[in-house]
Amino acid sequence: MTFEFPKSLDDLPISSPKWVGKPVNRVEDPQLVTGKTEFIDNITLPGMVHCAILHSPHAHARIKSIDMSRAAALLGVVATLTGEDAERWSRPMYTTPQGWGGYVLATDKVRFVGEPVAAVAATSRYIAEDALELIDVEYEPIDPIVDAFSAAQPGSPKVFEEHDDNIMYQRVFTWGEVDESFQKADHVYKESFRWNRVGANPLETFGVISEWDLVDDTLTCRGAFQTASFMAMGRAATFRLPSNKVRFIAQPHGGSFGGKGGGRGTDITLMLSRKAAGRPVKWIEDRMEYLSSGGSQAWDRHYEASIAVNDDGTVTALRVKLLDDMGATAEGFGATGAVKPMASFTGCYAIPNAEYDLTLVATNKLPASPYRGMGPPPHNFVLEQMMDIAARDLGLDPAEMRRRNFIPADQFPYIIASGNEYDSGEYEAALDKVLEMAGYEQLRREQEEARAQGRHVGIGVVSTIEPGVFDWNAYTVIGTQGIGIPEGVTVAIDTMGKITARVGFALEGQGQYTVVTQLLAEYFGVELEDVRVVLADNLSAPPNFGPGGSRLGVAITGAVLGAAQRLTEKLTKVAAKLFEVQPEDVELLDGMLRVKSVPESQLSVANAAAIMLNRSDMLPPDVDPSPQATFAWTAPGRVEPDEQGRVKSYLTAANACHLVMVEVDPDTGQVEILKYYIADDCGTRLNPANVEGMVQGAVAQGVGATLLEEYVYDDDGQLLTASFMDYLLPTIHEVPFPEKAALVTPSPFTPLGAKGAGESAIHTTPAAIMCAINDALLPLGVRAKEVPASPNRLWKLIQGASG
Amino acid sequence: MAAKRDIRLTVNGVAYEATVEPRMTLVDMLRGELGLTGTHVGCEHGVCGACTVLMDGRAVRSCIMLAVQADGADFMTIEGLASREGELHPIQQAFIEERGLQCGFCTPGFMMSILELLQETPDPTDDEIKDALGGAICRCTGYESILKSVRSAAKKLLAPAS
């Protein structure tokens, strides 16, 4: 059966949309504002014990011995666990690229500060932590491998002895006539950049309660899982269990941004439960654990970039060489962040030729994790600095430089050099909107006046793409498998006419239960209160993945509309029998099933469902008495990549243009954001308030990454930023409140024209702020090439200029 | 392990007795012993503000206070903000209407700080709001909608009852 998805709100079976596209209040919020939402740490199960994990104090050391006897003897300790148990019961961690990981508890040696070494389950968390003090571990320290360049050298000491070197992955992707383009170009610009580690830091850390039922060998895990079904499959593989014996229940969680982590904690608690005769074992990661050994760190990058540019400012080729420091293992899908830039490699620009020279290297640091945006934010920072460098040299206004290279609006769908297809866009319109909002020419005059007064004021104008609706085929090149990511929903109407939608993903903050509610209320012509969204565990939910890669809004919309359409087909047959007409003579409009030629012959959706459930005598012979339907949506037209990794991967390409004006204080290196404007185009906005909130939130994370946040390791591989005193998250004082405009270029490829949304600002903010900083520094003749542009770093740069 | 101590306290108008180890944190007691799990733990070192509660009317971080320090004090937590019949407080209504939350994990702590602010400064300026909330971290919203929520809550609280 092929489905015709409604392409716009006008195509919904409603006279005038009442809910979808409106900033309706979120159905999630009453529970959240009263403190009633069941986050994982709120749950206590009968017989539950508490886990504490002992972490390595060394970046690199051989484990000579572990003695758990004193810990095991402590009053209240129920079970202890070491790498020996992990070796006996589990497989080494799944990694991408494959083969770069160990067990969830260290066995032969530790490879980063914070690596789990042993664990304890006890009757309280206090006792469990006491017990950690009684674990005796003898280490033999080895020289740590901390510097990415040294680690990548032939002959470097190795993180994994079984590998030839520390290179997890190395490949050059060439798209088009790159060498020729550089030879023929009027101008070639080359520069190096550094992006230091930042990461997600949701306010809630990871947490889990695990039970290993020893009688029938089933696992049950409740936790703050971003992708519960995916995690469940992983556990079945890890513990060699039939997959239908692994049950995962995702609790609502306090943010994720890709960096929730959780694999190790889940496996450790499962094995502790096994050792504790199946008692539930709870582990709530503390903040220092999150920062030093959780899903906290991403994007540790050393870049070299060059662009080939003609006299008129047209960019003909882009070369990016990336050395990405992945830390000690390739667990947790951190490496995907280095590959995702291929989905938007040349940004908003029609750059026909490009090359990506990618190296992933292992060091003795925390393994890299995903983080919101998944990798393009540093790439965009590099690309946009190059555009500004070229613009300056050519005497072009930075906005004009970009305008000359935009993919024209009439060229969509457009396949970029690296192979992804952009569905639609109006990049010039977004730029014009931002320039108009900002009063760009006036702003430039203000900048001139400020400069005349000796102030260091700069402006950055940057447009980016947010690849939306992630597909696994984007990551085939580093070893992920599969094409397509089904997201499903089951929609049921009960005998009272109320609607329940069953989904497989938990609340995380983006408001998707509200979107599901809006869609169903709209489709069936009922009130929001008539719809309820409930979470199913992995064994009872339709196929699902959950949030990730800006996919869920689009995917769940497709699923809901598909299920609603399937359900309507059944209801239509019921109405047709009642009115003694053919099903094709009946249509759904405003919640009523009407005979097309006889509008007064109509049956409400609720009554049709009630007939199905309570009046078998009125049921058509080919309809079962079940007013329910399930549909799983996946992006159409996805295939395997070609030999150069080119593939249509992310289905949608949202666009954002940011203009920011900053002032740099040369005496302190402090950056003040003076003005900020955003034009954002993510197609149809299903709930504009949801989108606007995520844009603003991602601005905050972008500001943090650009000016404040940084994971710092010393030469011994010790983490110097293992608390919020040292890892600086932006507060209300540091975050600007930009003036925002929404543009709507609907996607031709998705239900209702929505595009993946929520990340656009973190793709754009760092690049825009860094462009503005460098514009401010221009009179000083220096260029900031390292993120974060912290006061210390900028001050040193400025001192170097004047000294 | 030091001997446990008996404490008495009032939370949201209800009197409680508890027997706690001297090392137990206030937030662990509120959540674990009293079952008031609406107060959340974000950093456990006094930076993020998620665990903020009102102690004798003052906002305190319950992760860096000990339960024994609570002896004799009167507390308010998020569970006490709505009426017992379930009617939301104007601050809660404002957060829903102005989208002052996304994941909602930091929200109870923010609301406690806001309650303290609005009790002392019923009509705060934006700078006063920022100063009152500068010690709390939200990773989702980017704060703009929280600021709007406070403005809206202040307006609601100042409006004469109709």
mmCIF file of N, CA and C in Angstrom, chain B residues 93-150:
data_model
loop_
_atom_site.group_PDB
_atom_site.id
_atom_site.type_symbol
_atom_site.label_atom_id
_atom_site.label_comp_id
_atom_site.label_asym_id
_atom_site.label_seq_id
_atom_site.Cartn_x
_atom_site.Cartn_y
_atom_site.Cartn_z
ATOM 1 N N GLN B 93 1.690 28.429 36.130
ATOM 2 C CA GLN B 93 0.897 28.787 34.942
ATOM 3 C C GLN B 93 1.745 29.569 33.953
ATOM 4 N N ALA B 94 2.520 30.500 34.482
ATOM 5 C CA ALA B 94 3.347 31.337 33.601
ATOM 6 C C ALA B 94 4.382 30.490 32.870
ATOM 7 N N PHE B 95 4.971 29.534 33.553
ATOM 8 C CA PHE B 95 5.960 28.668 32.897
ATOM 9 C C PHE B 95 5.338 27.875 31.754
ATOM 10 N N ILE B 96 4.096 27.421 31.958
ATOM 11 C CA ILE B 96 3.428 26.671 30.885
ATOM 12 C C ILE B 96 3.138 27.593 29.701
ATOM 13 N N GLU B 97 2.602 28.772 30.003
ATOM 14 C CA GLU B 97 2.181 29.672 28.918
ATOM 15 C C GLU B 97 3.372 30.263 28.181
ATOM 16 N N GLU B 98 4.435 30.567 28.904
ATOM 17 C CA GLU B 98 5.585 31.223 28.275
ATOM 18 C C GLU B 98 6.666 30.240 27.855
ATOM 19 N N ARG B 99 6.383 28.964 28.019
ATOM 20 C CA ARG B 99 7.340 27.914 27.636
ATOM 21 C C ARG B 99 8.649 28.050 28.408
ATOM 22 N N GLY B 100 8.525 28.260 29.697
ATOM 23 C CA GLY B 100 9.717 28.439 30.535
ATOM 24 C C GLY B 100 10.477 27.156 30.808
ATOM 25 N N LEU B 101 10.096 26.078 30.129
ATOM 26 C CA LEU B 101 10.772 24.802 30.370
ATOM 27 C C LEU B 101 10.770 23.980 29.093
ATOM 28 N N GLN B 102 11.731 23.087 29.008
ATOM 29 C CA GLN B 102 11.693 22.067 27.958
ATOM 30 C C GLN B 102 11.741 20.692 28.617
ATOM 31 N N CYS B 103 12.931 20.270 29.063
ATOM 32 C CA CYS B 103 12.958 18.956 29.736
ATOM 33 C C CYS B 103 12.354 19.039 31.125
ATOM 34 N N GLY B 104 12.384 20.219 31.737
ATOM 35 C CA GLY B 104 11.716 20.413 33.015
ATOM 36 C C GLY B 104 12.496 19.963 34.240
ATOM 37 N N PHE B 105 13.717 19.518 34.045
ATOM 38 C CA PHE B 105 14.462 18.986 35.184
ATOM 39 C C PHE B 105 14.934 20.095 36.118
ATOM 40 N N CYS B 106 15.342 21.224 35.546
ATOM 41 C CA CYS B 106 15.816 22.342 36.376
ATOM 42 C C CYS B 106 14.667 23.164 36.925
ATOM 43 N N THR B 107 13.464 22.959 36.382
ATOM 44 C CA THR B 107 12.335 23.860 36.626
ATOM 45 C C THR B 107 11.959 24.020 38.105
ATOM 46 N N PRO B 108 11.846 22.934 38.873
ATOM 47 C CA PRO B 108 11.488 23.137 40.279
ATOM 48 C C PRO B 108 12.461 24.052 41.025
ATOM 49 N N GLY B 109 13.742 23.906 40.746
ATOM 50 C CA GLY B 109 14.728 24.770 41.396
ATOM 51 C C GLY B 109 14.566 26.218 40.987
ATOM 52 N N PHE B 110 14.366 26.436 39.680
ATOM 53 C CA PHE B 110 14.136 27.806 39.210
ATOM 54 C C PHE B 110 12.912 28.406 39.897
ATOM 55 N N MET B 111 11.856 27.619 39.993
ATOM 56 C CA MET B 111 10.610 28.152 40.553
ATOM 57 C C MET B 111 10.770 28.561 42.012
ATOM 58 N N MET B 112 11.573 27.809 42.737
ATOM 59 C CA MET B 112 11.795 28.171 44.140
ATOM 60 C C MET B 112 12.553 29.502 44.231
ATOM 61 N N SER B 113 13.554 29.678 43.364
ATOM 62 C CA SER B 113 14.276 30.954 43.365
ATOM 63 C C SER B 113 13.359 32.102 42.948
ATOM 64 N N ILE B 114 12.475 31.807 42.004
ATOM 65 C CA ILE B 114 11.555 32.848 41.521
ATOM 66 C C ILE B 114 10.543 33.208 42.603
ATOM 67 N N LEU B 115 10.094 32.193 43.320
ATOM 68 C CA LEU B 115 9.147 32.467 44.412
ATOM 69 C C LEU B 115 9.783 33.399 45.439
ATOM 70 N N GLU B 116 11.025 33.119 45.786
ATOM 71 C CA GLU B 116 11.724 33.996 46.745
ATOM 72 C C GLU B 116 11.829 35.406 46.187
ATOM 73 N N LEU B 117 12.209 35.497 44.909
ATOM 74 C CA LEU B 117 12.347 36.815 44.282
ATOM 75 C C LEU B 117 11.036 37.590 44.340
ATOM 76 N N LEU B 118 9.949 36.947 43.922
ATOM 77 C CA LEU B 118 8.687 37.675 43.789
ATOM 78 C C LEU B 118 8.058 37.985 45.146
ATOM 79 N N GLN B 119 8.431 37.217 46.153
ATOM 80 C CA GLN B 119 7.935 37.559 47.489
ATOM 81 C C GLN B 119 8.625 38.826 48.003
ATOM 82 N N GLU B 120 9.886 38.973 47.628
ATOM 83 C CA GLU B 120 10.623 40.161 48.094
ATOM 84 C C GLU B 120 10.492 41.337 47.145
ATOM 85 N N THR B 121 10.428 41.037 45.862
ATOM 86 C CA THR B 121 10.399 42.074 44.835
ATOM 87 C C THR B 121 9.259 41.752 43.873
ATOM 88 N N PRO B 122 8.055 42.182 44.191
ATOM 89 C CA PRO B 122 6.887 41.748 43.415
ATOM 90 C C PRO B 122 6.921 42.204 41.954
ATOM 91 N N ASP B 123 7.607 43.303 41.678
ATOM 92 C CA ASP B 123 7.607 43.799 40.302
ATOM 93 C C ASP B 123 9.061 44.003 39.849
ATOM 94 N N PRO B 124 9.783 42.911 39.643
ATOM 95 C CA PRO B 124 11.223 43.033 39.405
ATOM 96 C C PRO B 124 11.545 43.543 38.005
ATOM 97 N N THR B 125 12.667 44.220 37.896
ATOM 98 C CA THR B 125 13.190 44.585 36.575
ATOM 99 C C THR B 125 13.872 43.350 35.981
ATOM 100 N N ASP B 126 14.175 43.431 34.685
ATOM 101 C CA ASP B 126 14.866 42.300 34.063
ATOM 102 C C ASP B 126 16.216 42.042 34.737
ATOM 103 N N ASP B 127 16.895 43.093 35.103
ATOM 104 C CA ASP B 127 18.194 42.899 35.765
ATOM 105 C C ASP B 127 18.024 42.212 37.117
ATOM 106 N N GLU B 128 16.978 42.588 37.828
ATOM 107 C CA GLU B 128 16.732 41.931 39.119
ATOM 108 C C GLU B 128 16.390 40.459 38.923
ATOM 109 N N ILE B 129 15.639 40.170 37.863
ATOM 110 C CA ILE B 129 15.320 38.764 37.575
ATOM 111 C C ILE B 129 16.606 38.001 37.263
ATOM 112 N N LYS B 130 17.431 38.587 36.420
ATOM 113 C CA LYS B 130 18.670 37.908 36.041
ATOM 114 C C LYS B 130 19.561 37.685 37.261
ATOM 115 N N ASP B 131 19.631 38.691 38.119
ATOM 116 C CA ASP B 131 20.462 38.519 39.318
ATOM 117 C C ASP B 131 19.941 37.388 40.192
ATOM 118 N N ALA B 132 18.607 37.297 40.283
ATOM 119 C CA ALA B 132 18.031 36.252 41.137
ATOM 120 C C ALA B 132 18.239 34.856 40.551
ATOM 121 N N LEU B 133 18.358 34.786 39.226
ATOM 122 C CA LEU B 133 18.444 33.477 38.582
ATOM 123 C C LEU B 133 19.852 33.152 38.074
ATOM 124 N N GLY B 134 20.783 34.044 38.341
ATOM 125 C CA GLY B 134 22.141 33.847 37.823
ATOM 126 C C GLY B 134 22.838 32.631 38.391
ATOM 127 N N GLY B 135 22.315 32.099 39.469
ATOM 128 C CA GLY B 135 22.952 30.935 40.075
ATOM 129 C C GLY B 135 22.280 29.630 39.711
ATOM 130 N N ALA B 136 21.496 29.657 38.669
ATOM 131 C CA ALA B 136 20.811 28.420 38.271
ATOM 132 C C ALA B 136 21.073 28.160 36.793
ATOM 133 N N ILE B 137 21.221 26.892 36.466
ATOM 134 C CA ILE B 137 21.541 26.528 35.086
ATOM 135 C C ILE B 137 20.377 25.791 34.449
ATOM 136 N N CYS B 138 20.020 26.259 33.270
ATOM 137 C CA CYS B 138 19.072 25.547 32.413
ATOM 138 C C CYS B 138 19.815 25.225 31.132
ATOM 139 N N ARG B 139 19.805 23.983 30.712
ATOM 140 C CA ARG B 139 20.552 23.602 29.510
ATOM 141 C C ARG B 139 19.660 23.576 28.278
ATOM 142 N N CYS B 140 18.341 23.715 28.473
ATOM 143 C CA CYS B 140 17.427 23.577 27.330
ATOM 144 C C CYS B 140 16.965 24.901 26.737
ATOM 145 N N THR B 141 16.522 25.813 27.594
ATOM 146 C CA THR B 141 15.706 26.920 27.074
ATOM 147 C C THR B 141 16.502 28.112 26.584
ATOM 148 N N GLY B 142 17.741 28.261 27.047
ATOM 149 C CA GLY B 142 18.452 29.490 26.719
ATOM 150 C C GLY B 142 17.928 30.696 27.497
ATOM 151 N N TYR B 143 17.124 30.432 28.520
ATOM 152 C CA TYR B 143 16.714 31.395 29.549
ATOM 153 C C TYR B 143 15.689 32.441 29.115
ATOM 154 N N GLU B 144 15.564 32.709 27.828
ATOM 155 C CA GLU B 144 14.676 33.803 27.415
ATOM 156 C C GLU B 144 13.252 33.556 27.885
ATOM 157 N N SER B 145 12.784 32.326 27.705
ATOM 158 C CA SER B 145 11.407 32.025 28.075
ATOM 159 C C SER B 145 11.243 31.966 29.599
ATOM 160 N N ILE B 146 12.342 31.708 30.299
ATOM 161 C CA ILE B 146 12.257 31.733 31.765
ATOM 162 C C ILE B 146 12.082 33.181 32.229
ATOM 163 N N LEU B 147 12.853 34.079 31.616
ATOM 164 C CA LEU B 147 12.703 35.500 31.949
ATOM 165 C C LEU B 147 11.266 35.956 31.680
ATOM 166 N N LYS B 148 10.736 35.544 30.528
ATOM 167 C CA LYS B 148 9.347 35.922 30.199
ATOM 168 C C LYS B 148 8.371 35.320 31.203
ATOM 169 N N SER B 149 8.659 34.099 31.640
ATOM 170 C CA SER B 149 7.782 33.463 32.624
ATOM 171 C C SER B 149 7.754 34.248 33.927
ATOM 172 N N VAL B 150 8.915 34.748 34.337
ATOM 173 C CA VAL B 150 8.965 35.505 35.589
ATOM 174 C C VAL B 150 8.185 36.806 35.445
#
